[in-house]
Coordinates of C-alpha atoms and ligand atoms in Angstrom, one line a residue:
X1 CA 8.0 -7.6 27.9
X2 CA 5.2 -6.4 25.8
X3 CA 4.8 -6.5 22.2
X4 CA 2.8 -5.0 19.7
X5 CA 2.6 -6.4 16.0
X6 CA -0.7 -5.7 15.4
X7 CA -0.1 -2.6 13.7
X8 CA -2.3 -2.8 10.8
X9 CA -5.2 -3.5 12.8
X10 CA -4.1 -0.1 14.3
X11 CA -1.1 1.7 15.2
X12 CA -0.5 3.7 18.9
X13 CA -1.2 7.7 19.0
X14 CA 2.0 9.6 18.4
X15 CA 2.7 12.4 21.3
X16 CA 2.8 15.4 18.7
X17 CA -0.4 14.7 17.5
X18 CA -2.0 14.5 20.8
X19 CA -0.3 17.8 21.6
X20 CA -1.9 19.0 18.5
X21 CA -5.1 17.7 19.4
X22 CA -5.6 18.6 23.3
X23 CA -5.8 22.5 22.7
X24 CA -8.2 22.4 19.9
X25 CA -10.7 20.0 22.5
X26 CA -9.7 21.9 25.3
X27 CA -10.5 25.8 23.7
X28 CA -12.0 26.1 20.4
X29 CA -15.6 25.1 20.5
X30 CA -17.3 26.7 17.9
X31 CA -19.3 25.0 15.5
X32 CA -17.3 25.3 12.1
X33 CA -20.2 25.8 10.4
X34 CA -21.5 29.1 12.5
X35 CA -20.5 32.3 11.2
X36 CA -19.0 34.0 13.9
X37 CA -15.6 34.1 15.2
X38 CA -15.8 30.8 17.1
X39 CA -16.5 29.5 14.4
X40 CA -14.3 30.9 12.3
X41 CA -11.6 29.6 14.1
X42 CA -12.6 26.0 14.3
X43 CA -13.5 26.4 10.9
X44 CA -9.3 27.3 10.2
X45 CA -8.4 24.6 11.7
X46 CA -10.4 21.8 9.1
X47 CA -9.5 24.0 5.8
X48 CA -5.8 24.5 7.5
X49 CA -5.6 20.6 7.3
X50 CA -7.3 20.3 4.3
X51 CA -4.8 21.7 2.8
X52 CA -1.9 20.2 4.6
X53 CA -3.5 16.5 3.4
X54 CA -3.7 18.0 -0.5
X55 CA -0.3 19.4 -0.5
X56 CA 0.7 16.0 0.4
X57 CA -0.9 14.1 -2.2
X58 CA -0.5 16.8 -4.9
X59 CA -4.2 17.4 -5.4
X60 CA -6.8 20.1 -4.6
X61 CA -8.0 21.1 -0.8
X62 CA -11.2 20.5 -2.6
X63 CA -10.8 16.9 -3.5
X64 CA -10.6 15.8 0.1
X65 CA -13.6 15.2 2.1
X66 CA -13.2 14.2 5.9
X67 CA -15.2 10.8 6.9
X68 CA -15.0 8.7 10.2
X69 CA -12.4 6.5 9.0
X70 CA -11.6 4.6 5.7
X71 CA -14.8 2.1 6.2
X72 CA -16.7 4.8 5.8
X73 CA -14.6 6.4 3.1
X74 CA -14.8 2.9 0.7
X75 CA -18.5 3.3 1.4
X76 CA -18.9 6.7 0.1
X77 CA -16.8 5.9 -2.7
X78 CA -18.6 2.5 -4.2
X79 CA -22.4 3.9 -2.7
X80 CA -22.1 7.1 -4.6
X81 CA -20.7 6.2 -7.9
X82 CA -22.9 3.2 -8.6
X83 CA -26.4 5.6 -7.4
X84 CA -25.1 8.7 -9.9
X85 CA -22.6 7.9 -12.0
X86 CA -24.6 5.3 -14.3
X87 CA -22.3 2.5 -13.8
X88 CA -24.2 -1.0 -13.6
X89 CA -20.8 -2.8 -13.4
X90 CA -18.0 -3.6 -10.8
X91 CA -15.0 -5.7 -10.8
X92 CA -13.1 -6.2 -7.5
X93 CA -11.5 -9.2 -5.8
X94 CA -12.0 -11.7 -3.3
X95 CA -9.3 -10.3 -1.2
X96 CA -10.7 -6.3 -0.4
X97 CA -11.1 -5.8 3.1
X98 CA -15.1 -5.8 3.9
X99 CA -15.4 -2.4 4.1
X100 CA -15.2 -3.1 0.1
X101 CA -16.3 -6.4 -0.8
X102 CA -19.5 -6.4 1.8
X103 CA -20.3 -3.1 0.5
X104 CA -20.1 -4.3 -3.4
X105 CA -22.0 -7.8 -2.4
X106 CA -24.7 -5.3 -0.6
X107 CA -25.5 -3.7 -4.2
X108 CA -24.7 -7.2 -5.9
X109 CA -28.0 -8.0 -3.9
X110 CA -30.2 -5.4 -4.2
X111 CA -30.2 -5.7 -8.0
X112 CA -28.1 -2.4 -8.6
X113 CA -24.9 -3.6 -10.2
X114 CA -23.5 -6.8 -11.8
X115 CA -19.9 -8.2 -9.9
X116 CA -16.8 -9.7 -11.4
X117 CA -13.9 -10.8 -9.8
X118 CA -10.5 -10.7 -11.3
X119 CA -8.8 -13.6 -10.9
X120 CA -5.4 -14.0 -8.6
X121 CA -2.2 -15.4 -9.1
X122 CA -0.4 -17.7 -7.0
X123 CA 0.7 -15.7 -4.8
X124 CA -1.9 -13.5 -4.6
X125 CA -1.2 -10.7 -7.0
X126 CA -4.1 -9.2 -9.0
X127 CA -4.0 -11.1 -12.7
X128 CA -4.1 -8.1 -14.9
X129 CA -4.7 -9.9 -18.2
X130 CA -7.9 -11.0 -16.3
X131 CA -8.9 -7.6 -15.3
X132 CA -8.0 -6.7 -19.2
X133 CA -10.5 -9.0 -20.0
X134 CA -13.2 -8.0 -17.9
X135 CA -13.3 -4.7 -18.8
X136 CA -13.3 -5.3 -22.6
X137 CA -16.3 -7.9 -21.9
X138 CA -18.0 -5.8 -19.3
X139 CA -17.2 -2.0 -20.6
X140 CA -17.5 0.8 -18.8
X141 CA -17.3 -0.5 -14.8
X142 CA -16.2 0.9 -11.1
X143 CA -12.7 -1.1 -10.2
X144 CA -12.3 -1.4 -6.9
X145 CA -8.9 -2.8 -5.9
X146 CA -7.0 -2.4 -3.0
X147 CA -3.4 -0.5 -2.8
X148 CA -2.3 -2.9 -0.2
X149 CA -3.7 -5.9 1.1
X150 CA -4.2 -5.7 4.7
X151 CA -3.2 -9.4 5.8
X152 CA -0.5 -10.8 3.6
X153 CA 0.3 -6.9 2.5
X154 CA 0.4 -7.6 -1.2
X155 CA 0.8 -4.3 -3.3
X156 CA -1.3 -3.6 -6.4
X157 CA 0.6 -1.6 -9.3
X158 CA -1.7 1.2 -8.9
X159 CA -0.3 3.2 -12.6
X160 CA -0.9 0.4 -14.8
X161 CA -4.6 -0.4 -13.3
X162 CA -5.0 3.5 -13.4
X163 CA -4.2 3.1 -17.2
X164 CA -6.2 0.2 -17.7
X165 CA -9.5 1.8 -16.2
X166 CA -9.1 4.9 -18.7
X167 CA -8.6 3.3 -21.4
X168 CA -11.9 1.7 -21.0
X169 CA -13.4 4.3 -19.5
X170 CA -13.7 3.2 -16.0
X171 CA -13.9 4.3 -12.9
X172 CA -11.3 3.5 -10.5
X173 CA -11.1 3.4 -6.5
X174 CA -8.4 1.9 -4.6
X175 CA -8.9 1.6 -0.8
X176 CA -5.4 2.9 0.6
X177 CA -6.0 2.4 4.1
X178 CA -3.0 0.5 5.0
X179 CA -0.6 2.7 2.0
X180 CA -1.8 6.4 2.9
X181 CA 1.2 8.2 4.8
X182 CA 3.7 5.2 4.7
X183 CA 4.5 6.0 1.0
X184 CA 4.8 8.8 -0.6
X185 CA 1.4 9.3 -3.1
X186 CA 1.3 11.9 -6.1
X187 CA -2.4 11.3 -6.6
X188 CA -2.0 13.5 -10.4
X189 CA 0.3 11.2 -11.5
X190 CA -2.1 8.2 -11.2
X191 CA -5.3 7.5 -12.4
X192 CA -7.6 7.4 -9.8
X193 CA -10.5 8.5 -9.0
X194 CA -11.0 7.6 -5.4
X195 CA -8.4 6.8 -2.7
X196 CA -9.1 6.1 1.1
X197 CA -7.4 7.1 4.5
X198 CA -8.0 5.7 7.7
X199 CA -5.5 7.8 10.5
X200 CA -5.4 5.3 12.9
X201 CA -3.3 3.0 10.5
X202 CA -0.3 5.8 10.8
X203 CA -0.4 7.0 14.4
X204 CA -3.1 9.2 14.2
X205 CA -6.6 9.3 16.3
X206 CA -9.7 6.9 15.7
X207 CA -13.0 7.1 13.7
X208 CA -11.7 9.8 11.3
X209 CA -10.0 9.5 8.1
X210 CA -10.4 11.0 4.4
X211 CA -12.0 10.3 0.8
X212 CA -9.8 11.8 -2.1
X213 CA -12.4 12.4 -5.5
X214 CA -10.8 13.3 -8.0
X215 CA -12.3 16.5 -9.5
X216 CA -13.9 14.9 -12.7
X217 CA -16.0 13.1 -10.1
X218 CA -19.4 14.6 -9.6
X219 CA -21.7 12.6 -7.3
X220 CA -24.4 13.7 -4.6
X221 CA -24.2 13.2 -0.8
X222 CA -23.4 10.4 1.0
X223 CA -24.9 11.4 4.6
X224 CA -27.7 13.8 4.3
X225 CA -27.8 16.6 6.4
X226 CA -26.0 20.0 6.6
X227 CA -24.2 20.9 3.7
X228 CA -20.9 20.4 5.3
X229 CA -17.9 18.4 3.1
X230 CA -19.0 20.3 -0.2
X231 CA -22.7 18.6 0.5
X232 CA -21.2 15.4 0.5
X233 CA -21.3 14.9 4.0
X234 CA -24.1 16.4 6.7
X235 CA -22.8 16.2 10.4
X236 CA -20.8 18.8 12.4
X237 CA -17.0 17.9 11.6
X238 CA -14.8 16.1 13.9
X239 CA -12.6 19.3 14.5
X240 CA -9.6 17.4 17.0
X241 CA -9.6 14.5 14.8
X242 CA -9.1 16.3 11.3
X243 CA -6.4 18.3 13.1
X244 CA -4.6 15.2 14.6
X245 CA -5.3 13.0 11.3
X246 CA -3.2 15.8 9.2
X247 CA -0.6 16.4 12.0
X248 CA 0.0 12.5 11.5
X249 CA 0.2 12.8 7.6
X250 CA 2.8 15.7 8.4
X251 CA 4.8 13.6 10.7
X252 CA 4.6 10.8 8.6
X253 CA 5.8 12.2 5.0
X254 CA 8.0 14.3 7.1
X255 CA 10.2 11.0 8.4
X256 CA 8.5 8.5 5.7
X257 CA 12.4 7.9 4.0
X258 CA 13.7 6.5 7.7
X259 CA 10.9 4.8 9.1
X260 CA 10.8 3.1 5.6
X261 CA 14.3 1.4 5.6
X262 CA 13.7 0.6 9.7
X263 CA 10.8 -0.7 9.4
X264 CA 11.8 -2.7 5.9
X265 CA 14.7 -4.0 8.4
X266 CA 12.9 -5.4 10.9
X267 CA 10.7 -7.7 8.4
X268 CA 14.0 -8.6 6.7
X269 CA 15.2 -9.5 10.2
X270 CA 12.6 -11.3 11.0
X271 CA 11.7 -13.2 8.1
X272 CA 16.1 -14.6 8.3
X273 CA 15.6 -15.7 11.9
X274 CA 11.9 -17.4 11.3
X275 CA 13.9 -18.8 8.0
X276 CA 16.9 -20.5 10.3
X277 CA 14.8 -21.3 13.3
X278 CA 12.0 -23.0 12.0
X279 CA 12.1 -26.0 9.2
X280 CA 9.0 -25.3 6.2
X281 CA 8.4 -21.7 7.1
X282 CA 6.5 -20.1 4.0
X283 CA 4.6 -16.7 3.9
X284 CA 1.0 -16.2 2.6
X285 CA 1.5 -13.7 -0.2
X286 CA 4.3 -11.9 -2.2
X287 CA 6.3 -11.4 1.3
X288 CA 9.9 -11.0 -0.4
X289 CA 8.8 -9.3 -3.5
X290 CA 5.7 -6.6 -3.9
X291 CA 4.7 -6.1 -0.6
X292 CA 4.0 -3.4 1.9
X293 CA 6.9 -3.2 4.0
X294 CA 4.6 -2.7 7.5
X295 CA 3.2 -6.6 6.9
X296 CA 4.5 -10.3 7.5
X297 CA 2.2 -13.0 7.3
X298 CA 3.5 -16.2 8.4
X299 CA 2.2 -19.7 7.0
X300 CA 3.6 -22.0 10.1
X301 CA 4.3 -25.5 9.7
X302 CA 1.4 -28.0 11.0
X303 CA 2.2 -28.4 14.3
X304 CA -0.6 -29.6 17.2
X305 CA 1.8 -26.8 20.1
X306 CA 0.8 -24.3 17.2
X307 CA -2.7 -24.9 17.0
X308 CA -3.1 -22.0 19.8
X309 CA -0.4 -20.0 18.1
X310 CA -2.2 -16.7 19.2
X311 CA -3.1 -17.2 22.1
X312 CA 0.3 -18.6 22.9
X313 CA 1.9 -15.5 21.7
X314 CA -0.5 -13.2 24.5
X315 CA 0.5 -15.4 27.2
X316 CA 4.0 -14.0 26.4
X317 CA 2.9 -10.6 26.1
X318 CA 3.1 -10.3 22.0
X319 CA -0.3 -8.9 19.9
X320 CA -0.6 -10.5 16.3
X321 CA -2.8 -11.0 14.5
X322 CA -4.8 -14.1 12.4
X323 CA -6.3 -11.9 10.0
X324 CA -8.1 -8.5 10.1
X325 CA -8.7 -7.4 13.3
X326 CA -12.4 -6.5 12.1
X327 CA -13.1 -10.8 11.6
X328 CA -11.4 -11.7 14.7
X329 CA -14.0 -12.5 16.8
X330 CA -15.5 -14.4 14.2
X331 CA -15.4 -18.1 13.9
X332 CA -14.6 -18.1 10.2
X333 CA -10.9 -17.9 9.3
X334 CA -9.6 -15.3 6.6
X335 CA -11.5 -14.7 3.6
X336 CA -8.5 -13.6 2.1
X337 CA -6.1 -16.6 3.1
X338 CA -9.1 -18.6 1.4
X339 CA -8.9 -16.7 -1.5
X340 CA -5.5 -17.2 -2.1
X341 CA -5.7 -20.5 -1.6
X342 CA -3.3 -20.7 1.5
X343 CA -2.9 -24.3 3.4
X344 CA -6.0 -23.5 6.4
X345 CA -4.4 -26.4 7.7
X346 CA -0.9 -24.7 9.0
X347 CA -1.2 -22.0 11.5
X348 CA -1.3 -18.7 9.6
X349 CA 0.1 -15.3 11.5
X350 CA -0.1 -11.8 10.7
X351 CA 2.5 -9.9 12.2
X352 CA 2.7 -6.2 11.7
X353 CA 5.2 -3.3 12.6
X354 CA 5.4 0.2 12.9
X355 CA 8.5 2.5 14.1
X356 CA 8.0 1.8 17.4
X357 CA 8.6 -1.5 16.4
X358 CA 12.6 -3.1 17.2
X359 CA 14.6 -6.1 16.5
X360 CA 14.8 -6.9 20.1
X361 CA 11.1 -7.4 20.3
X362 CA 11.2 -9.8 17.2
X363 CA 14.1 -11.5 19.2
X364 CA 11.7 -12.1 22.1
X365 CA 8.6 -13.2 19.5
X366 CA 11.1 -15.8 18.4
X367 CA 11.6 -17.0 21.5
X368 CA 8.1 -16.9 22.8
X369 CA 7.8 -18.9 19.0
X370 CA 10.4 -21.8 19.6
X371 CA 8.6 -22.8 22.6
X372 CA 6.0 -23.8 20.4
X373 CA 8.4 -25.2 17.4
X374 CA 11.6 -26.2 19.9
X375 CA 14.8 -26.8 17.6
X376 CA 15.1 -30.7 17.3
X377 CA 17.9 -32.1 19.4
X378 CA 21.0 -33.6 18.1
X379 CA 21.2 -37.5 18.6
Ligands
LIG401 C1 -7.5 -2.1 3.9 C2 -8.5 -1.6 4.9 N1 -9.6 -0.9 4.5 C3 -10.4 -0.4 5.3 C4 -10.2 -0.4 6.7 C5 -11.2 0.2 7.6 O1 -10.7 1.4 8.1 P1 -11.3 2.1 9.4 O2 -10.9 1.2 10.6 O3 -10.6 3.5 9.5 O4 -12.8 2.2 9.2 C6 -9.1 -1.1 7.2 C7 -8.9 -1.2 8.6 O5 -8.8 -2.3 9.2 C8 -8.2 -1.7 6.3 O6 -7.1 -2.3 6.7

């Protein structure tokens, strides 16, 4: 059997996309930006999901701007509002993927902003006193926290934040790479300026994704070039990947409410049969209260069979994950299970689902599992 819980690293391509995709590689050529009829059409087919991806977030067609992917959309977010929107301050945490935090530490470096961090709670919730705090101290800052954590799947109460930053006049972006298109998001109804989409995290294609900015927003480009994305972004458009990234948001609002409570079921299942099978099991992060419902991470018990829990787990056929799939060939364990303060100690697992997912497969992973913690044996 094969089993894949890898899912927030990145989640399989779903048939109707592909469908969606093939003709528009296989027949309309035309650069989007030429004026003729070739490219007229092409050109349909990014505003056409444009406006399939605002309608789903309850903004403007023009507050979407098409990138290669969320890394690139965090970058374009924090790059651009610290060069031309006059703020010298940042807060963020220690937990933001890198695409984030590397980008932050990059400016931190070349002089071009001051970074906070907010502190974290126990189990690794954002302390918003803390952030309170900063921003009275600090004034007038970019916040950059993430919607949901990518390896213990932590949520952030994006209203309240959203409330905090206007009040002090901040400006607030919230990488949503893991979030976009497996909850509903009425982007009016919160107060932020910038969210982030990768569409591989929701059974979309690769290296293409979407920056929301909100309309009060005014910054200069981010690649130079053409004038394509509003001047934002120079580079002809990834045509077959805009259409497949908003036939995935269809599909996904479209059958959000189901794959929800399956999904949800399957990390309730699995979490009761880790709970009776193995003695001390503990999750990094909030796993049973504010948490994305895609995400599991496991704190195993110290155990010397465990040390090669991974690797154990491919033998059998089953893909999860130690942390973000970006740091995994690294040699330097999680910088968010750091963060938090998690035991480095005990064997730490990420396992993450999609609607592919089943309870059968978990049913194998905790088989493949006992081999490595074997019930004890009455005397
Ligand atoms: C929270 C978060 N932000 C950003 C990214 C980067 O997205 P992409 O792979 O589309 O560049 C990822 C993907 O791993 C992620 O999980």
């Amino acid at each position: 059997m094969k089993v894949y819980f890898d899912n927030a690293a990145t989640t399989p391509i779903e048939p109707e996309v592909l469908d969606a995709m093939v003709p528009v590689m296989k027949d309309f050529y035309g650069n989007p930006s030429s004026i003729h009829s070739f490219g007229r059409q092409t050109r349909a087919f990014i505003e056409n999901s444009r406006k399939t991806i605002a309608r789903l977030l309850n903004v403007s067609p023009s507050e979407i701007f098409f990138t290669s992917g969320g890394t690139e959309a965090d970058n374009q977010a924090i790059f651009c509002s610290v060069r031309d929107l006059g703020l010298k301050h940042a807060i963020s945490s220690k937990i933001e993927h890198h695409a984030v935090l590397h980008t932050l530490e990059a400016l931190e470096k070349q002089g071009r902003i001051e970074l906070s961090f907010v502190k974290l709670k126990a189990n690794g919730h954002i302390d918003l006193d803390h952030l309170e705090d900063l921003l009275k101290e600090k004034g007038r800052s970019l916040v950059s926290l993430m919607h949901a954590n990518n390896e213990i799947g932590n949520l952030l109460p994006m209203k309240a934040v959203g409330l905090l930053c206007e009040k002090y006049n901040s400006v607030f972006h919230s990488d949503t790479v893991q979030t976009m298109a497996h909850y509903a998001m009425d982007l009016q109804a919160n107060k932020v300026h910038y969210v982030t989409c990768g569409a591989h995290k929701f059974h979309g294609p690769k290296g293409v994704g979407f920056l929301y900015v909100n309309s009060a927003i005014h910054t200069g480009p981010f690649i130079y070039g053409g004038s394509q994305e509003r001047n934002r972004r120079g580079g002809t458009e990834n045509v077959h990947g805009i259409v497949g990234l908003a036939k995935a948001m269809e599909i996904a609002h479209r059958d959000m409410a189901a794959h929800q409570q399956q999904i949800t079921e399957i990390k309730k299942y699995m979490m009761q049969r880790l709970e009776s099978a193995i003695p001390d099991i503990a999750y990094n992060g909030d796993a049973g209260g504010s948490s994305l419902y895609t995400i599991l991470n496991v704190l195993f018990p110290a155990n010397p069979q465990a040390e090669m829990m991974l690797f154990n787990l491919d033998i059998d056929g089953i893909a999860a994950s130690g942390g973000s799939a970006c740091t995994s060939g690294s040699n330097q364990g999680s910088h968010v299970l750091r963060a938090i303060g998690s035991d480095q100690s005990r064997p730490s697992v990420r396992f993450s689902f999609s609607k592919y997912s089943s309870k059968a497969e978990v049913d194998y992973c905790l088989n493949s599992l006992m081999k490595m913690y074997p019930m004890p044996v009455a005397k």
